[in-house]
mmCIF file of C-alpha atoms in Angstrom:
data_model
loop_
_atom_site.group_PDB
_atom_site.id
_atom_site.type_symbol
_atom_site.label_atom_id
_atom_site.label_comp_id
_atom_site.label_asym_id
_atom_site.label_seq_id
_atom_site.Cartn_x
_atom_site.Cartn_y
_atom_site.Cartn_z
ATOM 1 C CA UNK C 293 -6.449 16.494 18.478
ATOM 2 C CA UNK C 294 -7.352 19.834 16.915
ATOM 3 C CA UNK C 295 -7.942 20.648 13.241
ATOM 4 C CA UNK C 296 -4.532 22.324 13.323
ATOM 5 C CA UNK C 297 -1.721 19.900 12.404
ATOM 6 C CA UNK C 298 0.416 18.889 15.361
ATOM 7 C CA UNK C 299 4.038 17.758 14.807
ATOM 8 C CA UNK C 300 4.569 14.070 15.491
ATOM 9 C CA UNK C 301 7.523 11.758 16.097
ATOM 10 C CA UNK C 302 7.574 7.971 16.553
ATOM 11 C CA UNK C 303 8.761 6.810 19.937
ATOM 12 C CA UNK C 304 7.024 3.640 21.069
ATOM 13 C CA UNK C 305 7.486 2.728 24.745
ATOM 14 C CA UNK C 306 10.336 0.337 25.434
ATOM 15 C CA UNK C 307 7.914 -1.898 27.309
ATOM 16 C CA UNK C 308 6.151 -2.703 24.036
ATOM 17 C CA UNK C 309 9.439 -3.786 22.458
ATOM 18 C CA UNK C 310 10.272 -5.947 25.468
ATOM 19 C CA UNK C 311 6.852 -7.585 25.232
ATOM 20 C CA UNK C 312 7.406 -8.233 21.513
ATOM 21 C CA UNK C 313 10.751 -9.943 22.119
ATOM 22 C CA UNK C 314 9.268 -12.067 24.880
ATOM 23 C CA UNK C 315 6.448 -13.213 22.610
ATOM 24 C CA UNK C 316 8.904 -13.980 19.815
ATOM 25 C CA UNK C 317 10.962 -16.118 22.201
ATOM 26 C CA UNK C 318 7.861 -18.203 22.997
ATOM 27 C CA UNK C 319 6.788 -18.758 19.377
ATOM 28 C CA UNK C 320 5.169 -22.107 18.635
ATOM 29 C CA UNK C 321 5.761 -23.124 15.035
ATOM 30 C CA UNK C 322 3.460 -25.439 13.081
ATOM 31 C CA UNK C 323 4.594 -28.686 11.530
ATOM 32 C CA UNK C 324 5.776 -28.080 7.948
ATOM 33 C CA UNK C 325 3.392 -29.268 5.263
ATOM 34 C CA UNK C 326 4.951 -31.995 3.062
ATOM 35 C CA UNK C 327 6.042 -30.734 -0.333
ATOM 36 C CA UNK C 328 7.863 -27.752 -1.743
ATOM 37 C CA UNK C 329 8.540 -24.802 0.586
ATOM 38 C CA UNK C 330 5.987 -21.986 0.170
ATOM 39 C CA UNK C 331 3.645 -24.220 -1.861
ATOM 40 C CA UNK C 332 0.950 -24.057 0.838
ATOM 41 C CA UNK C 333 1.704 -20.665 2.337
ATOM 42 C CA UNK C 334 4.565 -19.227 4.353
ATOM 43 C CA UNK C 335 7.512 -21.598 4.654
ATOM 44 C CA UNK C 336 8.159 -22.699 8.247
ATOM 45 C CA UNK C 337 11.931 -22.727 7.798
ATOM 46 C CA UNK C 338 11.997 -19.167 6.488
ATOM 47 C CA UNK C 339 9.729 -17.885 9.224
ATOM 48 C CA UNK C 340 11.938 -19.465 11.896
ATOM 49 C CA UNK C 341 14.862 -17.572 10.405
ATOM 50 C CA UNK C 342 12.909 -14.316 10.264
ATOM 51 C CA UNK C 343 11.625 -14.635 13.837
ATOM 52 C CA UNK C 344 15.152 -15.330 15.094
ATOM 53 C CA UNK C 345 16.434 -12.214 13.342
ATOM 54 C CA UNK C 346 13.490 -10.194 14.667
ATOM 55 C CA UNK C 347 14.262 -11.292 18.212
ATOM 56 C CA UNK C 348 18.064 -11.112 18.114
ATOM 57 C CA UNK C 349 19.061 -8.409 15.630
ATOM 58 C CA UNK C 350 16.225 -6.195 14.391
ATOM 59 C CA UNK C 351 16.604 -2.564 15.505
ATOM 60 C CA UNK C 352 13.196 -0.900 15.650
ATOM 61 C CA UNK C 353 14.693 2.376 16.851
ATOM 62 C CA UNK C 354 16.674 2.623 13.609
ATOM 63 C CA UNK C 355 13.423 2.242 11.665
ATOM 64 C CA UNK C 356 11.729 4.893 13.796
ATOM 65 C CA UNK C 357 14.616 7.199 12.956
ATOM 66 C CA UNK C 358 14.013 6.716 9.215
ATOM 67 C CA UNK C 359 10.461 8.007 9.518
ATOM 68 C CA UNK C 360 11.437 10.669 12.047
ATOM 69 C CA UNK C 361 13.851 12.083 9.463
ATOM 70 C CA UNK C 362 10.736 13.327 7.647
ATOM 71 C CA UNK C 363 8.336 15.982 8.917
ATOM 72 C CA UNK C 364 5.322 14.163 10.373
ATOM 73 C CA UNK C 365 2.031 15.430 11.723
ATOM 74 C CA UNK C 366 -1.316 14.367 13.105
ATOM 75 C CA UNK C 367 -4.543 16.256 12.550
ATOM 76 C CA UNK C 368 -8.236 15.695 13.207
ATOM 77 C CA UNK C 369 -10.043 15.015 9.926
ATOM 78 C CA UNK C 370 -13.429 13.342 9.524
ATOM 79 C CA UNK C 371 -13.581 12.331 13.150
ATOM 80 C CA UNK C 372 -10.187 10.627 13.438
ATOM 81 C CA UNK C 373 -6.584 11.670 13.956
ATOM 82 C CA UNK C 374 -4.818 11.223 10.631
ATOM 83 C CA UNK C 375 -1.050 10.709 10.612
ATOM 84 C CA UNK C 376 0.891 11.906 7.591
ATOM 85 C CA UNK C 377 4.336 12.753 6.311
ATOM 86 C CA UNK C 378 4.580 16.255 4.819
ATOM 87 C CA UNK C 379 7.882 16.733 3.002
ATOM 88 C CA UNK C 380 8.489 20.046 1.261
ATOM 89 C CA UNK C 381 9.870 19.980 -2.258
ATOM 90 C CA UNK C 382 13.180 21.598 -3.146
ATOM 91 C CA UNK C 383 12.539 23.499 -6.350
ATOM 92 C CA UNK C 384 11.094 26.729 -7.757
ATOM 93 C CA UNK C 385 7.446 25.600 -7.625
ATOM 94 C CA UNK C 386 6.948 22.151 -6.073
ATOM 95 C CA UNK C 387 3.768 20.339 -7.075
ATOM 96 C CA UNK C 388 1.685 18.983 -4.145
ATOM 97 C CA UNK C 389 1.460 15.193 -4.448
ATOM 98 C CA UNK C 390 -0.647 12.836 -2.341
ATOM 99 C CA UNK C 391 0.884 9.349 -2.006
ATOM 100 C CA UNK C 392 -1.437 6.589 -0.781
ATOM 101 C CA UNK C 393 -0.040 3.215 0.293
ATOM 102 C CA UNK C 394 -1.806 -0.137 0.352
ATOM 103 C CA UNK C 395 -2.241 -3.381 2.288
ATOM 104 C CA UNK C 396 -0.197 -4.908 3.865
ATOM 105 C CA UNK C 397 1.987 -1.875 3.380
ATOM 106 C CA UNK C 398 2.548 1.368 5.263
ATOM 107 C CA UNK C 399 4.289 4.710 4.938
ATOM 108 C CA UNK C 400 7.561 2.787 5.300
ATOM 109 C CA UNK C 401 7.097 1.961 1.607
ATOM 110 C CA UNK C 402 7.889 5.590 0.759
ATOM 111 C CA UNK C 403 11.202 6.039 2.606
ATOM 112 C CA UNK C 404 13.309 5.697 -0.545
ATOM 113 C CA UNK C 405 10.986 7.305 -3.084
ATOM 114 C CA UNK C 406 10.161 10.502 -1.181
ATOM 115 C CA UNK C 407 13.652 12.052 -1.549
ATOM 116 C CA UNK C 408 13.594 11.272 -5.283
ATOM 117 C CA UNK C 409 10.317 13.146 -5.626
ATOM 118 C CA UNK C 410 10.997 16.089 -3.317
ATOM 119 C CA UNK C 411 14.637 16.709 -4.241
ATOM 120 C CA UNK C 412 15.181 15.530 -7.836
ATOM 121 C CA UNK C 413 18.383 17.544 -8.223
ATOM 122 C CA UNK C 414 20.010 15.313 -5.588
ATOM 123 C CA UNK C 415 19.536 12.404 -8.012
ATOM 124 C CA UNK C 416 20.593 14.224 -11.168
ATOM 125 C CA UNK C 417 17.121 15.539 -12.054
ATOM 126 C CA UNK C 418 15.595 18.953 -12.645
ATOM 127 C CA UNK C 419 14.536 20.981 -9.567
ATOM 128 C CA UNK C 420 11.541 22.166 -11.618
ATOM 129 C CA UNK C 421 10.152 18.607 -11.296
ATOM 130 C CA UNK C 422 10.083 18.725 -7.491
ATOM 131 C CA UNK C 423 6.997 17.608 -5.572
ATOM 132 C CA UNK C 424 5.874 18.443 -2.071
ATOM 133 C CA UNK C 425 4.799 15.023 -0.811
ATOM 134 C CA UNK C 426 1.934 14.299 1.561
ATOM 135 C CA UNK C 427 1.893 10.616 2.526
ATOM 136 C CA UNK C 428 -0.801 9.685 5.052
ATOM 137 C CA UNK C 429 -1.184 6.476 6.973
ATOM 138 C CA UNK C 430 -4.518 5.181 5.717
ATOM 139 C CA UNK C 431 -7.410 5.450 8.197
ATOM 140 C CA UNK C 432 -7.353 2.274 10.277
ATOM 141 C CA UNK C 433 -3.721 1.556 9.356
ATOM 142 C CA UNK C 434 -0.739 2.074 11.623
ATOM 143 C CA UNK C 435 -0.541 5.562 13.048
ATOM 144 C CA UNK C 436 -3.972 6.682 11.755
ATOM 145 C CA UNK C 437 -5.837 4.544 14.272
ATOM 146 C CA UNK C 438 -7.011 4.642 17.866
ATOM 147 C CA UNK C 439 -9.026 1.943 19.658
ATOM 148 C CA UNK C 440 -12.740 2.305 19.083
ATOM 149 C CA UNK C 441 -12.516 4.647 16.118
ATOM 150 C CA UNK C 442 -14.899 4.286 13.175
ATOM 151 C CA UNK C 443 -13.879 2.257 10.152
ATOM 152 C CA UNK C 444 -13.475 3.806 6.693
ATOM 153 C CA UNK C 445 -14.386 2.406 3.302
ATOM 154 C CA UNK C 446 -12.716 3.531 0.071
ATOM 155 C CA UNK C 447 -15.115 6.376 -0.604
ATOM 156 C CA UNK C 448 -14.633 7.774 2.904
ATOM 157 C CA UNK C 449 -10.845 7.509 2.705
ATOM 158 C CA UNK C 450 -10.889 9.482 -0.534
ATOM 159 C CA UNK C 451 -13.110 12.195 0.947
ATOM 160 C CA UNK C 452 -10.895 12.352 4.041
ATOM 161 C CA UNK C 453 -7.730 12.787 1.981
ATOM 162 C CA UNK C 454 -9.342 15.383 -0.294
ATOM 163 C CA UNK C 455 -10.162 17.487 2.761
ATOM 164 C CA UNK C 456 -6.704 16.900 4.247
ATOM 165 C CA UNK C 457 -5.073 18.257 1.090
ATOM 166 C CA UNK C 458 -7.382 21.228 0.501
ATOM 167 C CA UNK C 459 -9.091 22.261 3.739
ATOM 168 C CA UNK C 460 -6.277 21.424 6.159
ATOM 169 C CA UNK C 461 -3.127 21.940 4.089
ATOM 170 C CA UNK C 462 -4.518 24.606 1.783
ATOM 171 C CA UNK C 463 -3.608 23.130 -1.601
ATOM 172 C CA UNK C 464 -6.200 24.289 -4.138
ATOM 173 C CA UNK C 465 -5.272 21.459 -6.494
ATOM 174 C CA UNK C 466 -2.942 18.493 -6.175
ATOM 175 C CA UNK C 467 -1.638 15.368 -7.881
ATOM 176 C CA UNK C 468 -2.384 11.894 -6.504
ATOM 177 C CA UNK C 469 -0.648 8.553 -6.833
ATOM 178 C CA UNK C 470 -1.334 5.117 -5.376
ATOM 179 C CA UNK C 471 -1.068 1.348 -5.587
ATOM 180 C CA UNK C 472 -3.147 -1.448 -4.015
ATOM 181 C CA UNK C 473 -5.673 0.143 -1.599
ATOM 182 C CA UNK C 474 -4.067 3.451 -2.544
ATOM 183 C CA UNK C 475 -5.043 2.888 -6.183
ATOM 184 C CA UNK C 476 -8.695 2.568 -5.170
ATOM 185 C CA UNK C 477 -8.452 5.756 -3.100
ATOM 186 C CA UNK C 478 -6.668 7.608 -5.908
ATOM 187 C CA UNK C 479 -9.154 6.499 -8.558
ATOM 188 C CA UNK C 480 -12.045 7.416 -6.272
ATOM 189 C CA UNK C 481 -10.523 10.863 -5.809
ATOM 190 C CA UNK C 482 -10.462 11.221 -9.583
ATOM 191 C CA UNK C 483 -14.141 10.333 -9.704
ATOM 192 C CA UNK C 484 -15.449 12.266 -6.699
ATOM 193 C CA UNK C 485 -13.119 15.283 -6.555
ATOM 194 C CA UNK C 486 -11.959 15.969 -10.138
ATOM 195 C CA UNK C 487 -11.902 19.725 -9.581
ATOM 196 C CA UNK C 488 -9.165 19.288 -6.963
ATOM 197 C CA UNK C 489 -6.874 17.103 -9.063
ATOM 198 C CA UNK C 490 -4.470 17.888 -11.867
ATOM 199 C CA UNK C 491 -4.328 14.152 -12.562
ATOM 200 C CA UNK C 492 -3.882 10.705 -11.026
ATOM 201 C CA UNK C 493 -1.185 8.081 -11.408
ATOM 202 C CA UNK C 494 -1.570 4.390 -10.565
ATOM 203 C CA UNK C 495 0.647 1.340 -10.339
ATOM 204 C CA UNK C 496 -2.312 -1.016 -9.901
ATOM 205 C CA UNK C 497 -5.564 -0.734 -11.850
ATOM 206 C CA UNK C 498 -8.658 -1.007 -9.612
ATOM 207 C CA UNK C 499 -10.846 -2.411 -12.387
ATOM 208 C CA UNK C 500 -13.794 -4.729 -11.830
ATOM 209 C CA UNK C 501 -12.702 -8.325 -11.305
ATOM 210 C CA UNK C 502 -15.477 -10.298 -12.954
ATOM 211 C CA UNK C 503 -14.298 -12.690 -15.692
ATOM 212 C CA UNK C 504 -17.872 -12.945 -17.016
ATOM 213 C CA UNK C 505 -18.058 -9.205 -17.685
ATOM 214 C CA UNK C 506 -15.852 -9.436 -20.775
ATOM 215 C CA UNK C 507 -17.920 -10.619 -23.726
ATOM 216 C CA UNK C 508 -16.211 -11.603 -26.986
ATOM 217 C CA UNK C 509 -12.778 -10.988 -25.438
ATOM 218 C CA UNK C 510 -9.730 -10.067 -27.439
ATOM 219 C CA UNK C 511 -6.538 -12.079 -27.043
ATOM 220 C CA UNK C 512 -5.264 -9.612 -24.412
ATOM 221 C CA UNK C 513 -8.578 -9.745 -22.580
ATOM 222 C CA UNK C 514 -8.584 -13.554 -22.706
ATOM 223 C CA UNK C 515 -5.148 -13.552 -21.112
ATOM 224 C CA UNK C 516 -6.474 -11.297 -18.381
ATOM 225 C CA UNK C 517 -9.482 -13.573 -17.844
ATOM 226 C CA UNK C 518 -7.132 -16.549 -17.379
ATOM 227 C CA UNK C 519 -5.004 -14.503 -14.968
ATOM 228 C CA UNK C 520 -8.100 -13.404 -13.067
ATOM 229 C CA UNK C 521 -9.536 -16.917 -12.828
ATOM 230 C CA UNK C 522 -6.247 -18.174 -11.391
ATOM 231 C CA UNK C 523 -6.174 -15.260 -8.934
ATOM 232 C CA UNK C 524 -9.704 -15.984 -7.724
ATOM 233 C CA UNK C 525 -9.031 -19.712 -7.289
ATOM 234 C CA UNK C 526 -5.520 -19.726 -5.842
ATOM 235 C CA UNK C 527 -4.609 -16.296 -4.452
ATOM 236 C CA UNK C 528 -7.750 -14.622 -3.145
ATOM 237 C CA UNK C 529 -8.245 -16.558 0.088
ATOM 238 C CA UNK C 530 -6.917 -13.711 2.221
ATOM 239 C CA UNK C 531 -9.579 -11.392 0.760
ATOM 240 C CA UNK C 532 -12.400 -13.813 1.531
ATOM 241 C CA UNK C 533 -11.493 -14.110 5.205
ATOM 242 C CA UNK C 534 -10.596 -10.415 5.598
ATOM 243 C CA UNK C 535 -13.751 -9.466 3.739
ATOM 244 C CA UNK C 536 -16.167 -11.764 5.592
ATOM 245 C CA UNK C 537 -14.870 -12.568 9.091
ATOM 246 C CA UNK C 538 -12.139 -9.980 9.772
ATOM 247 C CA UNK C 539 -12.635 -9.986 13.534
ATOM 248 C CA UNK C 540 -11.931 -13.717 13.870
ATOM 249 C CA UNK C 541 -8.625 -13.483 12.029
ATOM 250 C CA UNK C 542 -7.659 -10.367 13.979
ATOM 251 C CA UNK C 543 -7.432 -12.303 17.259
ATOM 252 C CA UNK C 544 -4.610 -14.536 16.082
ATOM 253 C CA UNK C 545 -2.626 -11.873 14.241
ATOM 254 C CA UNK C 546 -2.953 -9.308 17.026
ATOM 255 C CA UNK C 547 -1.779 -11.823 19.645
ATOM 256 C CA UNK C 548 1.020 -13.615 17.776
ATOM 257 C CA UNK C 549 3.825 -11.611 16.156
ATOM 258 C CA UNK C 550 4.983 -14.734 14.307
ATOM 259 C CA UNK C 551 1.479 -15.231 12.950
ATOM 260 C CA UNK C 552 1.361 -11.605 11.847
ATOM 261 C CA UNK C 553 4.734 -11.960 10.108
ATOM 262 C CA UNK C 554 3.620 -15.147 8.344
ATOM 263 C CA UNK C 555 0.454 -13.452 7.075
ATOM 264 C CA UNK C 556 2.299 -10.414 5.729
ATOM 265 C CA UNK C 557 5.604 -11.800 4.454
ATOM 266 C CA UNK C 558 3.852 -14.337 2.234
ATOM 267 C CA UNK C 559 2.326 -11.394 0.338
ATOM 268 C CA UNK C 560 5.649 -9.578 0.012
ATOM 269 C CA UNK C 561 7.136 -12.732 -1.503
ATOM 270 C CA UNK C 562 4.233 -13.640 -3.777
ATOM 271 C CA UNK C 563 3.556 -10.168 -5.102
ATOM 272 C CA UNK C 564 7.123 -8.998 -5.738
ATOM 273 C CA UNK C 565 9.455 -9.661 -8.654
ATOM 274 C CA UNK C 566 11.705 -11.875 -6.528
ATOM 275 C CA UNK C 567 11.588 -15.239 -8.316
ATOM 276 C CA UNK C 568 10.747 -16.935 -5.017
ATOM 277 C CA UNK C 569 13.520 -15.316 -2.964
ATOM 278 C CA UNK C 570 11.878 -12.480 -1.039
ATOM 279 C CA UNK C 571 15.210 -11.198 0.262
ATOM 280 C CA UNK C 572 16.524 -10.687 -3.257
ATOM 281 C CA UNK C 573 14.188 -7.678 -3.309
ATOM 282 C CA UNK C 574 13.590 -6.692 0.338
ATOM 283 C CA UNK C 575 15.916 -6.855 3.319
ATOM 284 C CA UNK C 576 14.772 -8.401 6.563
ATOM 285 C CA UNK C 577 14.861 -4.915 8.077
ATOM 286 C CA UNK C 578 12.504 -3.563 5.396
ATOM 287 C CA UNK C 579 10.067 -6.434 5.884
ATOM 288 C CA UNK C 580 10.169 -6.174 9.657
ATOM 289 C CA UNK C 581 9.806 -2.385 9.722
ATOM 290 C CA UNK C 582 6.411 -2.775 8.073
ATOM 291 C CA UNK C 583 5.384 -5.816 10.130
ATOM 292 C CA UNK C 584 6.493 -4.255 13.414
ATOM 293 C CA UNK C 585 4.504 -1.088 12.731
ATOM 294 C CA UNK C 586 1.356 -3.193 12.370
ATOM 295 C CA UNK C 587 2.302 -5.026 15.575
ATOM 296 C CA UNK C 588 3.057 -1.994 17.735
ATOM 297 C CA UNK C 589 -0.092 -0.169 16.618
ATOM 298 C CA UNK C 590 -2.261 -3.335 16.806
ATOM 299 C CA UNK C 591 -3.900 -2.333 13.529
ATOM 300 C CA UNK C 592 -3.897 -5.511 11.473
ATOM 301 C CA UNK C 593 -7.576 -6.061 12.314
ATOM 302 C CA UNK C 594 -8.676 -2.521 11.517
ATOM 303 C CA UNK C 595 -6.678 -2.613 8.264
ATOM 304 C CA UNK C 596 -8.961 -5.430 7.068
ATOM 305 C CA UNK C 597 -12.006 -3.153 6.912
ATOM 306 C CA UNK C 598 -11.241 -2.001 3.378
ATOM 307 C CA UNK C 599 -11.871 -5.566 2.187
ATOM 308 C CA UNK C 600 -15.047 -6.039 4.209
ATOM 309 C CA UNK C 601 -16.504 -2.758 2.999
ATOM 310 C CA UNK C 602 -15.662 -3.487 -0.620
ATOM 311 C CA UNK C 603 -17.050 -7.032 -0.479
ATOM 312 C CA UNK C 604 -20.307 -5.845 1.066
ATOM 313 C CA UNK C 605 -20.782 -2.707 -1.001
ATOM 314 C CA UNK C 606 -20.690 -1.677 -4.610
ATOM 315 C CA UNK C 607 -17.480 -1.250 -6.593
ATOM 316 C CA UNK C 608 -16.200 2.173 -5.438
ATOM 317 C CA UNK C 609 -15.367 3.488 -8.914
ATOM 318 C CA UNK C 610 -18.159 3.363 -11.510
ATOM 319 C CA UNK C 611 -17.659 2.488 -15.166
ATOM 320 C CA UNK C 612 -16.479 5.499 -17.189
ATOM 321 C CA UNK C 613 -16.231 7.212 -13.822
ATOM 322 C CA UNK C 614 -12.759 8.760 -13.955
ATOM 323 C CA UNK C 615 -12.188 11.511 -16.514
ATOM 324 C CA UNK C 616 -9.173 13.312 -15.035
ATOM 325 C CA UNK C 617 -5.798 12.779 -16.751
ATOM 326 C CA UNK C 618 -4.621 9.302 -15.789
ATOM 327 C CA UNK C 619 -1.248 7.607 -15.921
ATOM 328 C CA UNK C 620 -0.478 3.957 -15.313
ATOM 329 C CA UNK C 621 2.729 1.997 -14.933
ATOM 330 C CA UNK C 622 2.517 -1.793 -15.140
ATOM 331 C CA UNK C 623 5.108 -3.823 -13.279
ATOM 332 C CA UNK C 624 5.323 -7.441 -14.515
ATOM 333 C CA UNK C 625 4.852 -9.139 -11.135
ATOM 334 C CA UNK C 626 1.817 -7.077 -10.155
ATOM 335 C CA UNK C 627 -1.019 -9.280 -8.873
ATOM 336 C CA UNK C 628 -3.231 -8.450 -11.880
ATOM 337 C CA UNK C 629 -2.263 -6.714 -15.120
ATOM 338 C CA UNK C 630 -5.415 -5.783 -17.074
ATOM 339 C CA UNK C 631 -5.014 -4.702 -20.703
ATOM 340 C CA UNK C 632 -5.660 -1.129 -21.696
ATOM 341 C CA UNK C 633 -9.038 -2.009 -23.211
ATOM 342 C CA UNK C 634 -10.241 -3.111 -19.767
ATOM 343 C CA UNK C 635 -8.808 -0.033 -18.060
ATOM 344 C CA UNK C 636 -10.578 2.254 -20.529
ATOM 345 C CA UNK C 637 -13.941 0.953 -19.327
ATOM 346 C CA UNK C 638 -13.324 2.936 -16.151
ATOM 347 C CA UNK C 639 -10.684 5.550 -17.021
ATOM 348 C CA UNK C 640 -11.648 7.714 -19.999
ATOM 349 C CA UNK C 641 -8.561 9.912 -20.161
ATOM 350 C CA UNK C 642 -5.505 7.658 -20.016
ATOM 351 C CA UNK C 643 -2.569 9.807 -21.128
ATOM 352 C CA UNK C 644 0.365 7.578 -20.222
ATOM 353 C CA UNK C 645 0.660 3.780 -20.170
ATOM 354 C CA UNK C 646 4.081 2.302 -19.413
ATOM 355 C CA UNK C 647 5.064 -1.365 -19.150
ATOM 356 C CA UNK C 648 8.151 -1.987 -17.018
ATOM 357 C CA UNK C 649 10.641 -4.855 -17.445
ATOM 358 C CA UNK C 650 11.049 -5.492 -13.719
ATOM 359 C CA UNK C 651 9.147 -4.938 -10.494
ATOM 360 C CA UNK C 652 6.028 -5.932 -8.629
ATOM 361 C CA UNK C 653 3.226 -4.872 -6.344
ATOM 362 C CA UNK C 654 5.210 -2.849 -3.791
ATOM 363 C CA UNK C 655 6.623 -0.565 -6.462
ATOM 364 C CA UNK C 656 7.624 2.396 -4.283
ATOM 365 C CA UNK C 657 9.735 0.094 -2.113
ATOM 366 C CA UNK C 658 10.839 -2.329 -4.811
ATOM 367 C CA UNK C 659 11.547 0.044 -7.704
ATOM 368 C CA UNK C 660 11.692 3.579 -6.239
ATOM 369 C CA UNK C 661 13.839 5.035 -9.020
ATOM 370 C CA UNK C 662 11.658 3.677 -11.822
ATOM 371 C CA UNK C 663 8.393 4.663 -10.148
ATOM 372 C CA UNK C 664 9.640 8.152 -9.287
ATOM 373 C CA UNK C 665 10.658 8.670 -12.914
ATOM 374 C CA UNK C 666 7.224 7.586 -14.139
ATOM 375 C CA UNK C 667 5.413 9.848 -11.680
ATOM 376 C CA UNK C 668 7.628 12.769 -12.662
ATOM 377 C CA UNK C 669 7.227 12.305 -16.400
ATOM 378 C CA UNK C 670 3.469 11.848 -16.209
ATOM 379 C CA UNK C 671 2.780 14.938 -14.139
ATOM 380 C CA UNK C 672 5.346 17.239 -15.809
ATOM 381 C CA UNK C 673 3.013 18.504 -18.563
ATOM 382 C CA UNK C 674 0.078 18.760 -16.144
ATOM 383 C CA UNK C 675 1.684 21.186 -13.710
#
């Protein structure tokens, strides 16, 4: 792969899809744990239903077509071939915008939000608010991976994306937005490459997660400490295994599509504003598009490296380390919702702080209209 972008289209070999269906047909399910469904992890009954749909009805080619409707490219950056969507804005002066997804997400999260950002007039907005969107697959995730390639930590992902936007694509400055892993990358960009950014927007705050760090807490900070303590005790198990023994877990999830689905769908249910019914927010096709991309690219193991690197290194964004204009939108079912006083320990130039009535962790997929509006309104005065 050269340093010149090469057009790309998804078209996985049919043999891989046949192999997937054969594996699904041979799935061995565990015995259900006594008690309420989902109380101890992914519900066996739901996963049986999802696997049956995956085998009998799911149309991967239709999902490929959704991504292939956007301009896609691959280019050599920092020693790997980076895959990205590059969708031109429809307006008088579109603002370049880098969108960074998270784990266990993918660029499929952006299918519905990209048109709202690139063509606002189509949705009743002002063409002057148009963005030109660049949405990469994170290094080690999905289509930005090849067997044997080096692994990237947050700092390296941020440097890679900064060079993609400026050196490869020629944007002197750009806007950046992200959630989950993408929020760490976006915040790191604001710290390490402020001269290249007009501002950053986040839908998760990558603040330090140490309950003991808050002395003499306010009521809002005490609430966050309680939330954080519960998170560490009850919800952080996936981070411990992904951050300490990622290779061991990778064997099972790379070999068993049902195991992969169980690992991922539990997060979509827990972290979304679905009141326990994951399909009240996401369709089976949306869930399986993301899961199948991880399966076909065999990248679940390499996607874990972010957690290992973070657990074995320093926090990637230092205190008071981000001075570029910063916007934040808080969705109520986000995994952690720090108060502004905690955020200001890291971000010194918060210019917009919005609390939403509905939504969760996968905001671009779950609430594309609301998130697109927030992104637009934050960056409008910064253009």
